[in-house]
Coordinates of C-alpha atoms in Angstrom, one line a residue:
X174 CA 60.0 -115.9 49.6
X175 CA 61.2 -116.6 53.4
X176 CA 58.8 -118.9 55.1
X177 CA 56.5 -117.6 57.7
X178 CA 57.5 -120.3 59.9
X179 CA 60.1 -119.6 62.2
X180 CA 62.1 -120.8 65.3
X181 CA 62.7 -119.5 68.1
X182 CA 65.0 -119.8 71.2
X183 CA 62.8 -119.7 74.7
X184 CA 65.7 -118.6 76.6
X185 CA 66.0 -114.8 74.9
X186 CA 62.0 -114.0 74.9
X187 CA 61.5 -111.2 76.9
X188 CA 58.0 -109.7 78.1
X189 CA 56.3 -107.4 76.2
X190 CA 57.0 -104.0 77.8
X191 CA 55.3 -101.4 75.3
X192 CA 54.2 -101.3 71.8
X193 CA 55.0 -98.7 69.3
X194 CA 52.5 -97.9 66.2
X195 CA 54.3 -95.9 63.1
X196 CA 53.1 -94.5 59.9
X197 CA 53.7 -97.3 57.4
X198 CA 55.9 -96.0 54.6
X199 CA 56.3 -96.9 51.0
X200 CA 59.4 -99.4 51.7
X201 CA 57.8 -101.4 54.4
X202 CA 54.9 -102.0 52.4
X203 CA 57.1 -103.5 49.8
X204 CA 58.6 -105.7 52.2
X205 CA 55.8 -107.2 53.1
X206 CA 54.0 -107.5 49.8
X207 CA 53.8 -111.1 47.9
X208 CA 54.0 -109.3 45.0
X209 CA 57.8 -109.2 45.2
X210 CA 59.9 -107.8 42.6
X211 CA 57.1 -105.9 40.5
X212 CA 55.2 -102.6 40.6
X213 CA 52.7 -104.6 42.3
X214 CA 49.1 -105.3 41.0
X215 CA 48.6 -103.8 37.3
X216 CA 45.6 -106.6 36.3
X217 CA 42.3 -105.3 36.7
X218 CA 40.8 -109.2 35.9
X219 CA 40.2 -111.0 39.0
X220 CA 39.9 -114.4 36.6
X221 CA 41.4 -116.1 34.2
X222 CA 39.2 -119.6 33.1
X223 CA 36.9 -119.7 36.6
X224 CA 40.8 -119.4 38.4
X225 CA 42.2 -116.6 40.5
X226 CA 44.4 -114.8 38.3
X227 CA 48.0 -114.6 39.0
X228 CA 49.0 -111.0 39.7
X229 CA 45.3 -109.8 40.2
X230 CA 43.4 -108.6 43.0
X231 CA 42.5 -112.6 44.3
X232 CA 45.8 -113.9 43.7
X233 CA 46.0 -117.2 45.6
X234 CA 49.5 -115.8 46.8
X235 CA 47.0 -113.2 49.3
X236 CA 45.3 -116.5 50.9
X237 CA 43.5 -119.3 50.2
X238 CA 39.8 -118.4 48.3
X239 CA 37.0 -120.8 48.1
X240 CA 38.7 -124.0 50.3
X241 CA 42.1 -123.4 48.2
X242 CA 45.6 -123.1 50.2
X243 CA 47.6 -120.6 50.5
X244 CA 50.8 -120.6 47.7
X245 CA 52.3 -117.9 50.1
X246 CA 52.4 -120.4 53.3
X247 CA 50.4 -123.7 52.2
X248 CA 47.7 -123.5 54.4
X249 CA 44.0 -122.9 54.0
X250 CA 41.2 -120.3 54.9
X251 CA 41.2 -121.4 58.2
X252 CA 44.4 -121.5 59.4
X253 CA 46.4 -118.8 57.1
X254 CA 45.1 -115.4 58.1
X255 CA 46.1 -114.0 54.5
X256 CA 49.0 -111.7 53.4
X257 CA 49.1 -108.1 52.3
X258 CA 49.8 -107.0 48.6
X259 CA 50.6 -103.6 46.9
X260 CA 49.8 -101.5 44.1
X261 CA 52.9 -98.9 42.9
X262 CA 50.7 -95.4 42.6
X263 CA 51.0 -93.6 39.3
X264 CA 51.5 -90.4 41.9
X265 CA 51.7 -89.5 45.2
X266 CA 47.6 -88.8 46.6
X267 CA 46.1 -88.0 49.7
X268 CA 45.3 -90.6 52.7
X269 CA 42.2 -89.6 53.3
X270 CA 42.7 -90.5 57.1
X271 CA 45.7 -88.0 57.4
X272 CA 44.3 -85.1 56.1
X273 CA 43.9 -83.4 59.1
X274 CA 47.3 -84.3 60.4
X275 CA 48.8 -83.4 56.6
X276 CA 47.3 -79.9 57.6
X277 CA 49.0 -79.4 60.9
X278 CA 52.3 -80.1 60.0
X279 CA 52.0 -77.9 56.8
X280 CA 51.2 -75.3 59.3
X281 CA 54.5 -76.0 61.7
X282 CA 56.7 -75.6 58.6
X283 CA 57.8 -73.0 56.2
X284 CA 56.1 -73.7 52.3
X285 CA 59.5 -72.5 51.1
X286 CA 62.4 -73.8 53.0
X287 CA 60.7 -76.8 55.1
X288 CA 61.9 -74.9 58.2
X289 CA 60.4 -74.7 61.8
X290 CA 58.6 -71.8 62.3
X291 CA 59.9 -71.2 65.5
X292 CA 63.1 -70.2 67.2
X293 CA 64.5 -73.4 68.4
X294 CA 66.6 -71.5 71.3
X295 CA 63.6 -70.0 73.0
X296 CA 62.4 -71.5 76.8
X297 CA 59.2 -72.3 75.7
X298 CA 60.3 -74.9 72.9
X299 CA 63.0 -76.3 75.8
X300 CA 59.8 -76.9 78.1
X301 CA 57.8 -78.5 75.6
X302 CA 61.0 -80.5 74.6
X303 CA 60.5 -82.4 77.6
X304 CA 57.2 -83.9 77.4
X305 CA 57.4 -87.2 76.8
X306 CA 54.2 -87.5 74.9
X307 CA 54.7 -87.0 71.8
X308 CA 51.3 -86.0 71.0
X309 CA 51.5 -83.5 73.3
X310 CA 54.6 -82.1 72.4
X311 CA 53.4 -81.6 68.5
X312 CA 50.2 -79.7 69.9
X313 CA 52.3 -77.4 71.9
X314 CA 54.7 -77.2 69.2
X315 CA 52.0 -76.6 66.5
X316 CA 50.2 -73.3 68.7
X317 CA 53.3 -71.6 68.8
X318 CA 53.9 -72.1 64.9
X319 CA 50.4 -70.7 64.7
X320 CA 51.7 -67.3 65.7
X321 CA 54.4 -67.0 63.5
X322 CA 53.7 -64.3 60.7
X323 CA 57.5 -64.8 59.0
X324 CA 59.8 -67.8 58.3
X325 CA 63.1 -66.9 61.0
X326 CA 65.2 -68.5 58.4
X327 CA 64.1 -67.3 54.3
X328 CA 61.5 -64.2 56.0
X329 CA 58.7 -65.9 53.8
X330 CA 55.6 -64.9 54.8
X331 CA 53.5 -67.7 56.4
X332 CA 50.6 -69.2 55.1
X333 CA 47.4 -70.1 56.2
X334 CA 46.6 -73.9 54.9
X335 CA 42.9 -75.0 53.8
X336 CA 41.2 -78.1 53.0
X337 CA 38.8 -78.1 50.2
X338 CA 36.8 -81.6 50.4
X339 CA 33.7 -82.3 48.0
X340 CA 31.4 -84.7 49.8
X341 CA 29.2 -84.8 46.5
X342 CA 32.3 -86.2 45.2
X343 CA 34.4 -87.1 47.8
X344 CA 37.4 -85.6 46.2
X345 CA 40.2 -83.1 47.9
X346 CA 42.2 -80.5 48.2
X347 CA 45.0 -78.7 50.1
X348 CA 46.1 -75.0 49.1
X349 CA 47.4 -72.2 50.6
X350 CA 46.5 -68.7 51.4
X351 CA 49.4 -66.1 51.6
X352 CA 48.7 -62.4 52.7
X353 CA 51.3 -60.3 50.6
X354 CA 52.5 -56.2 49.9
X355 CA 51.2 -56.7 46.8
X356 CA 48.3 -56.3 45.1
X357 CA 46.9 -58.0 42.2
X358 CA 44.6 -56.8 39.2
X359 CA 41.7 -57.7 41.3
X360 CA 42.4 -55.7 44.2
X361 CA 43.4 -58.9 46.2
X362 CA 46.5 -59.2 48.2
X363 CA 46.2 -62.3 48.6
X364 CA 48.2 -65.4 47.0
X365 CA 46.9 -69.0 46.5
X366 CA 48.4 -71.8 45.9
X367 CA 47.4 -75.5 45.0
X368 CA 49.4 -78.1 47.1
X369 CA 49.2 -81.5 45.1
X370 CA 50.6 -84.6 46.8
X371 CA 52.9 -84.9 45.1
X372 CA 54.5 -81.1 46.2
X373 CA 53.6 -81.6 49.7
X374 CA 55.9 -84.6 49.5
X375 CA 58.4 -83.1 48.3
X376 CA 58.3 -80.5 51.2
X377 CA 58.0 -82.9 53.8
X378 CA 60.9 -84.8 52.4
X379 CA 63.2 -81.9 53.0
X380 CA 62.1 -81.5 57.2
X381 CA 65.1 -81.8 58.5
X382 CA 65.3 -84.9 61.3
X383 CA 65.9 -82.6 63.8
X384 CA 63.0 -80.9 62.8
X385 CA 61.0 -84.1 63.2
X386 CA 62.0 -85.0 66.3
X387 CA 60.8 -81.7 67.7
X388 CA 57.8 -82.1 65.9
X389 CA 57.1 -85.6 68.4
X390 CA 57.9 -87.7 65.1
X391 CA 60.7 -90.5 64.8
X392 CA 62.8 -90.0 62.0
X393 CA 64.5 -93.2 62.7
X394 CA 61.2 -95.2 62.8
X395 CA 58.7 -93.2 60.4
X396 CA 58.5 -90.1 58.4
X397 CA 56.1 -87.3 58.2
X398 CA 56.4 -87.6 54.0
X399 CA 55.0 -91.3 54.6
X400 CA 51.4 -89.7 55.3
X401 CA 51.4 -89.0 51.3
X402 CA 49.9 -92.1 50.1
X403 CA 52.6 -93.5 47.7
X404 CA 52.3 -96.9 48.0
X405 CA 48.4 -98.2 47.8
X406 CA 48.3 -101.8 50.1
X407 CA 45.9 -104.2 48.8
X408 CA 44.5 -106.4 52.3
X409 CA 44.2 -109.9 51.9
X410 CA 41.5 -111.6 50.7
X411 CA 40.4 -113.4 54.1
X412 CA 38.6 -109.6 55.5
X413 CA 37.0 -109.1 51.2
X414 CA 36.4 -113.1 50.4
X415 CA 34.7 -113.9 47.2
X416 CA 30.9 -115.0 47.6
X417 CA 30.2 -118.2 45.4
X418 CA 27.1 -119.3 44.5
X419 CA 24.9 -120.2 41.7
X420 CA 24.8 -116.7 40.2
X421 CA 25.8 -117.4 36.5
X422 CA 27.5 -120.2 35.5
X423 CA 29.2 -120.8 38.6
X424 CA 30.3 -117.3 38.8
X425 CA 31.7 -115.6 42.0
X426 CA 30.0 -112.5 43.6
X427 CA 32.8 -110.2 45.1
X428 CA 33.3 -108.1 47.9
X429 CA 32.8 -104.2 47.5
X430 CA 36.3 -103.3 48.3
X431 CA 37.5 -105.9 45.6
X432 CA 36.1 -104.2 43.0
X433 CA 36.7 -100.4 44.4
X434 CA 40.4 -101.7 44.4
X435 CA 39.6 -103.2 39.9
X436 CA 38.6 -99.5 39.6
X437 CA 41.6 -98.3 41.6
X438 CA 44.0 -100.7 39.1
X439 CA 42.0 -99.6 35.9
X440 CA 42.7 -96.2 37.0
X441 CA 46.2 -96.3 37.9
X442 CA 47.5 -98.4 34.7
X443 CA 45.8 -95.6 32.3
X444 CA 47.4 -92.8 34.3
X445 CA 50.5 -94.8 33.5
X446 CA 49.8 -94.8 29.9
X447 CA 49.0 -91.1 29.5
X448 CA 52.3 -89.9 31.4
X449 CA 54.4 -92.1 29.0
X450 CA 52.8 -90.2 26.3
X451 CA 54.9 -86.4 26.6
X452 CA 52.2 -84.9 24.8
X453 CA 49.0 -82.1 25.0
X454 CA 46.5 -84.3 24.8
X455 CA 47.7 -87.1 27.2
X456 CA 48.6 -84.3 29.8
X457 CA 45.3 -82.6 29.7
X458 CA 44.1 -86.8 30.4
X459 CA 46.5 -87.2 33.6
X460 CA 45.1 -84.2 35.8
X461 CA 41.7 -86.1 34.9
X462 CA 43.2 -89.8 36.3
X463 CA 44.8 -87.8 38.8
X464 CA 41.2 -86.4 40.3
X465 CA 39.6 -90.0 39.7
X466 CA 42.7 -91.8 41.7
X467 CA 42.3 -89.0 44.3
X468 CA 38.1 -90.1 44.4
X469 CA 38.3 -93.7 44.3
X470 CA 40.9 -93.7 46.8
X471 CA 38.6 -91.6 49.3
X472 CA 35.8 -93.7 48.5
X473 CA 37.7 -96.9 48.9
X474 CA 38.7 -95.7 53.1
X475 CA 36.0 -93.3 54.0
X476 CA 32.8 -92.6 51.6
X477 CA 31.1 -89.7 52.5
X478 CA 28.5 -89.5 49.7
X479 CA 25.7 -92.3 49.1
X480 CA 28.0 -93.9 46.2
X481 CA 26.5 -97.0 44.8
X482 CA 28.1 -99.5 42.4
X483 CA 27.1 -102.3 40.1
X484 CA 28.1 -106.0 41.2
X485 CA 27.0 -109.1 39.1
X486 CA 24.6 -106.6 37.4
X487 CA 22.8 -105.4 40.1
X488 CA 23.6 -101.9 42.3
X489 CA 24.8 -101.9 45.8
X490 CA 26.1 -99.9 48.1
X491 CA 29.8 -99.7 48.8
X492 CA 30.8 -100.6 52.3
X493 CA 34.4 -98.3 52.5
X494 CA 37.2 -99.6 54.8
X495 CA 36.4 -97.4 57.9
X496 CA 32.8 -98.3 58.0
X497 CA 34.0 -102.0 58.7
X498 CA 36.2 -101.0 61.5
X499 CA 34.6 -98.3 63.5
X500 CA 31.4 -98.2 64.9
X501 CA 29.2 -100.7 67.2
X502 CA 28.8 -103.2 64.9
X503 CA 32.8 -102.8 63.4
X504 CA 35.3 -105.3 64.1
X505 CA 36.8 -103.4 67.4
X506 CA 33.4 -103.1 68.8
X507 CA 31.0 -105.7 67.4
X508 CA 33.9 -108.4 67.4
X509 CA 37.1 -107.9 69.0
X510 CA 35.1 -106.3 72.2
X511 CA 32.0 -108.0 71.8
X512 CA 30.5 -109.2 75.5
X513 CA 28.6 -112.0 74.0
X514 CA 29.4 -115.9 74.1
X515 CA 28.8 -118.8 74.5
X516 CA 26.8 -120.0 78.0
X517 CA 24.9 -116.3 78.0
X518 CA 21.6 -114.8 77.6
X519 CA 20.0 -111.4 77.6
X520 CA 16.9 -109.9 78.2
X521 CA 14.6 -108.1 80.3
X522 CA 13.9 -108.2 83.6
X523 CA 10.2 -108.6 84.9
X524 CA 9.2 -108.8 88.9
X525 CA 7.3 -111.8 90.1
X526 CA 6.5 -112.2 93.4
X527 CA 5.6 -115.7 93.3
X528 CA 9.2 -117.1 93.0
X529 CA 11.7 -116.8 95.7
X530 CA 14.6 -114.4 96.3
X531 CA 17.3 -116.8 95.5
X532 CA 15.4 -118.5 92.5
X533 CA 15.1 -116.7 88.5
X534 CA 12.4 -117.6 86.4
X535 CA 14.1 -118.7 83.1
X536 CA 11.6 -119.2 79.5
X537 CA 12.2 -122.7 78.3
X538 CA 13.0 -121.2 75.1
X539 CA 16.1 -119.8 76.9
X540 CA 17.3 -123.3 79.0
X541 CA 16.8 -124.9 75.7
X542 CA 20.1 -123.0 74.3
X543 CA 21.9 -122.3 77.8
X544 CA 23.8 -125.6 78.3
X545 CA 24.8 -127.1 81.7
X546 CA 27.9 -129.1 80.7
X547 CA 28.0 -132.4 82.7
X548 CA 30.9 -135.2 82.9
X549 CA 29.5 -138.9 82.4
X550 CA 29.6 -140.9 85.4
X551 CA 27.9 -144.3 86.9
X552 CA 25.2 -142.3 89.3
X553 CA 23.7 -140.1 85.9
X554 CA 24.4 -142.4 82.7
X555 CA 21.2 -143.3 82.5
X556 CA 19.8 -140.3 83.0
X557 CA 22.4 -138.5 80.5
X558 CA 21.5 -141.2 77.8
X559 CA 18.1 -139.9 77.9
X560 CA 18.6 -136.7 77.3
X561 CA 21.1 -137.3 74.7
X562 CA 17.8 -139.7 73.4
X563 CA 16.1 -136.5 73.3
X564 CA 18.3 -134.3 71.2
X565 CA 18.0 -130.7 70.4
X566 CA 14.2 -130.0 70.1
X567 CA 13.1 -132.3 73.1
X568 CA 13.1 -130.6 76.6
X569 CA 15.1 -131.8 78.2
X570 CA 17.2 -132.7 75.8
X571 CA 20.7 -131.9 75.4
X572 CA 22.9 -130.1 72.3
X573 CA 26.5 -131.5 72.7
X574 CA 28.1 -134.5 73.1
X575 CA 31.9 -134.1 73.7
X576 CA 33.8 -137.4 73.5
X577 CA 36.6 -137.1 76.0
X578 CA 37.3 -140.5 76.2
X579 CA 38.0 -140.6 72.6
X580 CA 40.1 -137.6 72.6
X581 CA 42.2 -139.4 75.9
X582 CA 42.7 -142.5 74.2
X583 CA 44.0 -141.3 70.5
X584 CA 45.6 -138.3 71.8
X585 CA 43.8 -136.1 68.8
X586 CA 41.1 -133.6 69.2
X587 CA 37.1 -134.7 68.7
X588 CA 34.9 -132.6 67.4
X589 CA 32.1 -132.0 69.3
X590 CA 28.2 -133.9 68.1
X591 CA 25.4 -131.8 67.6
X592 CA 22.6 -133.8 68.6
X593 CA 20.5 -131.9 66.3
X594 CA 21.5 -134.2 63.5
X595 CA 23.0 -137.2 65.3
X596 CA 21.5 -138.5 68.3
X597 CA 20.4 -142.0 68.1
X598 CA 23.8 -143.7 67.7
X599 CA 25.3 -141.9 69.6
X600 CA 26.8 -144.1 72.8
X601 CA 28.1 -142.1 75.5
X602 CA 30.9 -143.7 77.7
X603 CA 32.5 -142.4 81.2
X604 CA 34.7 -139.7 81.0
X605 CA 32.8 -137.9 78.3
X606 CA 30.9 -134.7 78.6
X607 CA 26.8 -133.6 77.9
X608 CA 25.9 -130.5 77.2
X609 CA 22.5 -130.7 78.4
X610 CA 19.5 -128.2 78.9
X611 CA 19.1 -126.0 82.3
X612 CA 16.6 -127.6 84.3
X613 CA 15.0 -126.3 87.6
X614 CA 18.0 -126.2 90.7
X615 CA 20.7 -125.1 88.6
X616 CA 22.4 -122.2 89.8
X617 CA 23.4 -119.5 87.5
X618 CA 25.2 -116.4 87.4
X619 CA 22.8 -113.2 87.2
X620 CA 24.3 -109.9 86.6
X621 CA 23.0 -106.6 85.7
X622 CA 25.2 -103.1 84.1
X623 CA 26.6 -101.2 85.6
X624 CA 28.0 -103.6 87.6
X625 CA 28.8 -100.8 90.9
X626 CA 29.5 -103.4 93.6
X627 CA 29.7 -107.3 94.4
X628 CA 25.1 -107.4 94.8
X629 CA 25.3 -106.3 91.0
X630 CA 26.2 -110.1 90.0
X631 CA 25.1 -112.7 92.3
X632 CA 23.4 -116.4 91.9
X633 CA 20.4 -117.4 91.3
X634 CA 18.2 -120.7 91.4
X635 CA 16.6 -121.9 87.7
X636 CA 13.1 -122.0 87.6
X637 CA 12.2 -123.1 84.0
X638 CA 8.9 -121.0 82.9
X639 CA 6.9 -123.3 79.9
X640 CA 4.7 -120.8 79.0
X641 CA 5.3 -119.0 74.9
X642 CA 3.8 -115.5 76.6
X643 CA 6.2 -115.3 79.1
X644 CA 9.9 -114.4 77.5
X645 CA 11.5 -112.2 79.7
X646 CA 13.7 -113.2 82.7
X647 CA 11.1 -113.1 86.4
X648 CA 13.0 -111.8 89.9
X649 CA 11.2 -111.5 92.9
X650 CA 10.6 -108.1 93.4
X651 CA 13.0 -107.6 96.7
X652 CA 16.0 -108.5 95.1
X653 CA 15.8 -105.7 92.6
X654 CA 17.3 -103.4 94.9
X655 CA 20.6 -104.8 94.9
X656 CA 21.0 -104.5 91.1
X657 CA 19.4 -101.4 91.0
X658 CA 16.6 -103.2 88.8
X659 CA 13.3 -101.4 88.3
X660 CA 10.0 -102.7 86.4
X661 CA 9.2 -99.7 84.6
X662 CA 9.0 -101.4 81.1

């Protein structure tokens, strides 16, 4: 496999002027699988002798597990952010997050000949042509396919397309309703048909790229056939990492979408087996794996129902993809967006009158974790040493020790000293810096949301508050106004 590591010339980077997100297809995920050359994961067993199995669902080849490297790139946990996998589907299923978009395009397109269900010389379609949304142009695109009663091209009548989704279950299905001249024994003119994946592909595979492109979709870049789940990529093991422990023998506790993905495997190898078969019996079997693939595939991106499974013996509840990524305490918003750090504190606000209108009562509690970082010098060694002296638990004390002199002198990077564990040899030198506790004249930064204009973040005075009952942050009451602050509990 190519390295990851590669070279590049300064003088033809460009800026970054847009970025484009396509359906991944089959091929791509192929391509960036380290299982290169196969049908991808077929081994249920994520161990062989207390190892990650080769080929299985932890394969050292996804990224480095329990302080191992990386036999992709070399590297460890830390610095190798994993690589992606892939299992080869025994048939096309649903993506359970293109459902909705599976429907609409069924809907622009005739069942029987793929076709647009619109005239393509009419003004309308020239005026939506030149939108340059995309989006936009397939929701024009798709209300006047709505109206459509025949196919233009094979006079098929159209059909109206339905999702049928157990949440008991969470399994799925498309089919569609045709209105015909005829009428059956039940005094019924109407016609339904199942539409398995595996069909719908098939139609979507024969939309013509012009077709596409009216539609707002790439041919060039994506296809609309790629929203048929083909291709089942396995993540890496840095976002599902195993949880060791003293559990039994040493054993490993794994995440839930590691073992959603063994049942996915166990699955997909005996649908294998039963379509090798040609027979009755292992016929009548596949349309069973077929449903269970269909379900464990929901439940493995979005789980509907309250499904619980067994890990090291005991039952828990599965935690699907989309739960980990949307929500307030996802990745997006709890992580990737998430307004906390380092140097800040929250809480409420209570009015005091008996502090001034530039000074903020702070709870020791809180000056004990907010640091004030401060540069060694002659004038405030000693007075630095002693808070260093003091440590963590001490106020005032102090929490970090950086040593920058160190760092200067070696040219390598020094980890930071908790004083919590290490304070008494430590020996502090110019140039370095102490992350000691707020004490009473520092100024810090005060704001309150919504932030509507400059007064809503101003500075404030500390004025350290040793007293367990009081906890909350203490403003005089006349500079509530500006950050439209009230008292009311």
């Amino acid at each position: 496999m190519d390295s990851i590591f590669q070279s590049y010339d300064a003088s033809v980077i460009r800026p970054i002027k847009e970025i484009k997100f396509d359906i991944l297809g089959g091929d791509e995920k192929r391509r960036m699988s380290v299982m290169t050359g196969t049908h991808g994961i077929d081994i249920a067993e994520l161990f062989d002798k207390q190892e990650p199995k080769r080929g299985g669902l932890i394969d050292s080849r996804m990224g480095g597990t329990g302080g191992g490297l990386c036999a992709t790139c070399g590297l460890n946990s830390k610095y190798c952010d994993g690589h992606f996998a892939h299992i080869d589907l025994a048939e096309p299923i649903f993506h359970p997050l293109y459902l909705q978009f599976v429907k609409n395009f069924l809907e622009c397109i005739c069942l029987n000949c793929a076709k647009l269900l619109i005239q393509k010389e009419t003004d309308k379609l020239k005026t939506i042509l030149r939108m340059k949304s995309n989006k936009n142009k397939f929701v024009k695109v798709h209300e006047l396919c709505m109206k459509a009663k025949t196919c233009f091209h094979c006079g098929t009548y159209v059909s109206k397309i339905k999702i049928d989704r157990k949440k008991q279950t969470n399994g799925v299905n498309i089919y569609s309703e045709t209105i015909t001249t005829n009428v059956d024994e039940k005094g019924s003119n109407k016609v339904s048909l199942n539409l398995t994946p595996s069909l719908i592909a098939d139609i979507f595979d024969n939309i013509s790229d012009e077709d596409s492109l009216i539609m707002g979709v790439d041919p060039k870049r994506s296809h609309i056939s790629d929203m048929i789940l083909k291709v089942f990529p396995v993540p890496p093991t840095a976002i599902r990492p195993s949880l060791r422990g003293f559990f039994s023998a040493g054993a490993s506790k794994e995440d839930s979408l590691t073992i959603k993905m063994a049942e996915i495997v166990k699955t997909n190898t005996r649908f294998n087996k039963h379509k090798e078969m040609h027979n009755e019996h292992s016929l009548k079997y596949s349309v069973v794996h077929s449903m269970l693939l269909q379900i464990h595939v929901m439940q493995y991106y979005d789980n509907s129902a309250p499904i619980t499974q067994k890990n090291d013996g005991k039952s828990s509840q599965l935690k699907p993809l989309c739960d980990r990524l949307v929500g307030k305490f996802g990745r997006i918003r709890g992580h990737l967006m998430g307004k906390r750090g380092d140097f800040t504190g929250r809480t409420v606000i209570t009015g005091d009158p008996c502090i001034g209108i530039n000074e903020i009562g702070l709870p020791k509690q809180f000056a004990m974790n907010l640091t004030y970082r401060e540069i060694v010098r002659k004038d405030n060694y000693d007075r630095l040493k002693q808070l260093v002296k003091n440590g963590t638990d001490i106020y005032p004390g102090a929490n970090y020790v950086y040593k920058t002199s160190e760092s200067i002198e070696t040219g390598k990077i020094v980890k930071p000293i908790y004083l919590k564990f290490r304070k008494e040899d430590v020996v502090l030198r110019y140039g370095d810096t102490v992350e000691r506790h707020l004490q009473n004249g520092d100024f810090v930064l005060v704001n309150r949301q919504p932030t509507l204009h400059k007064q809503s973040m101003m500075a404030h005075m500390v004025q350290i508050i040793d007293n367990t009952e009081l906890m909350t942050l203490r403003l005089n009451l006349n500079v509530t106004s500006p950050y439209n602050a009230d008292c009311d509990g």
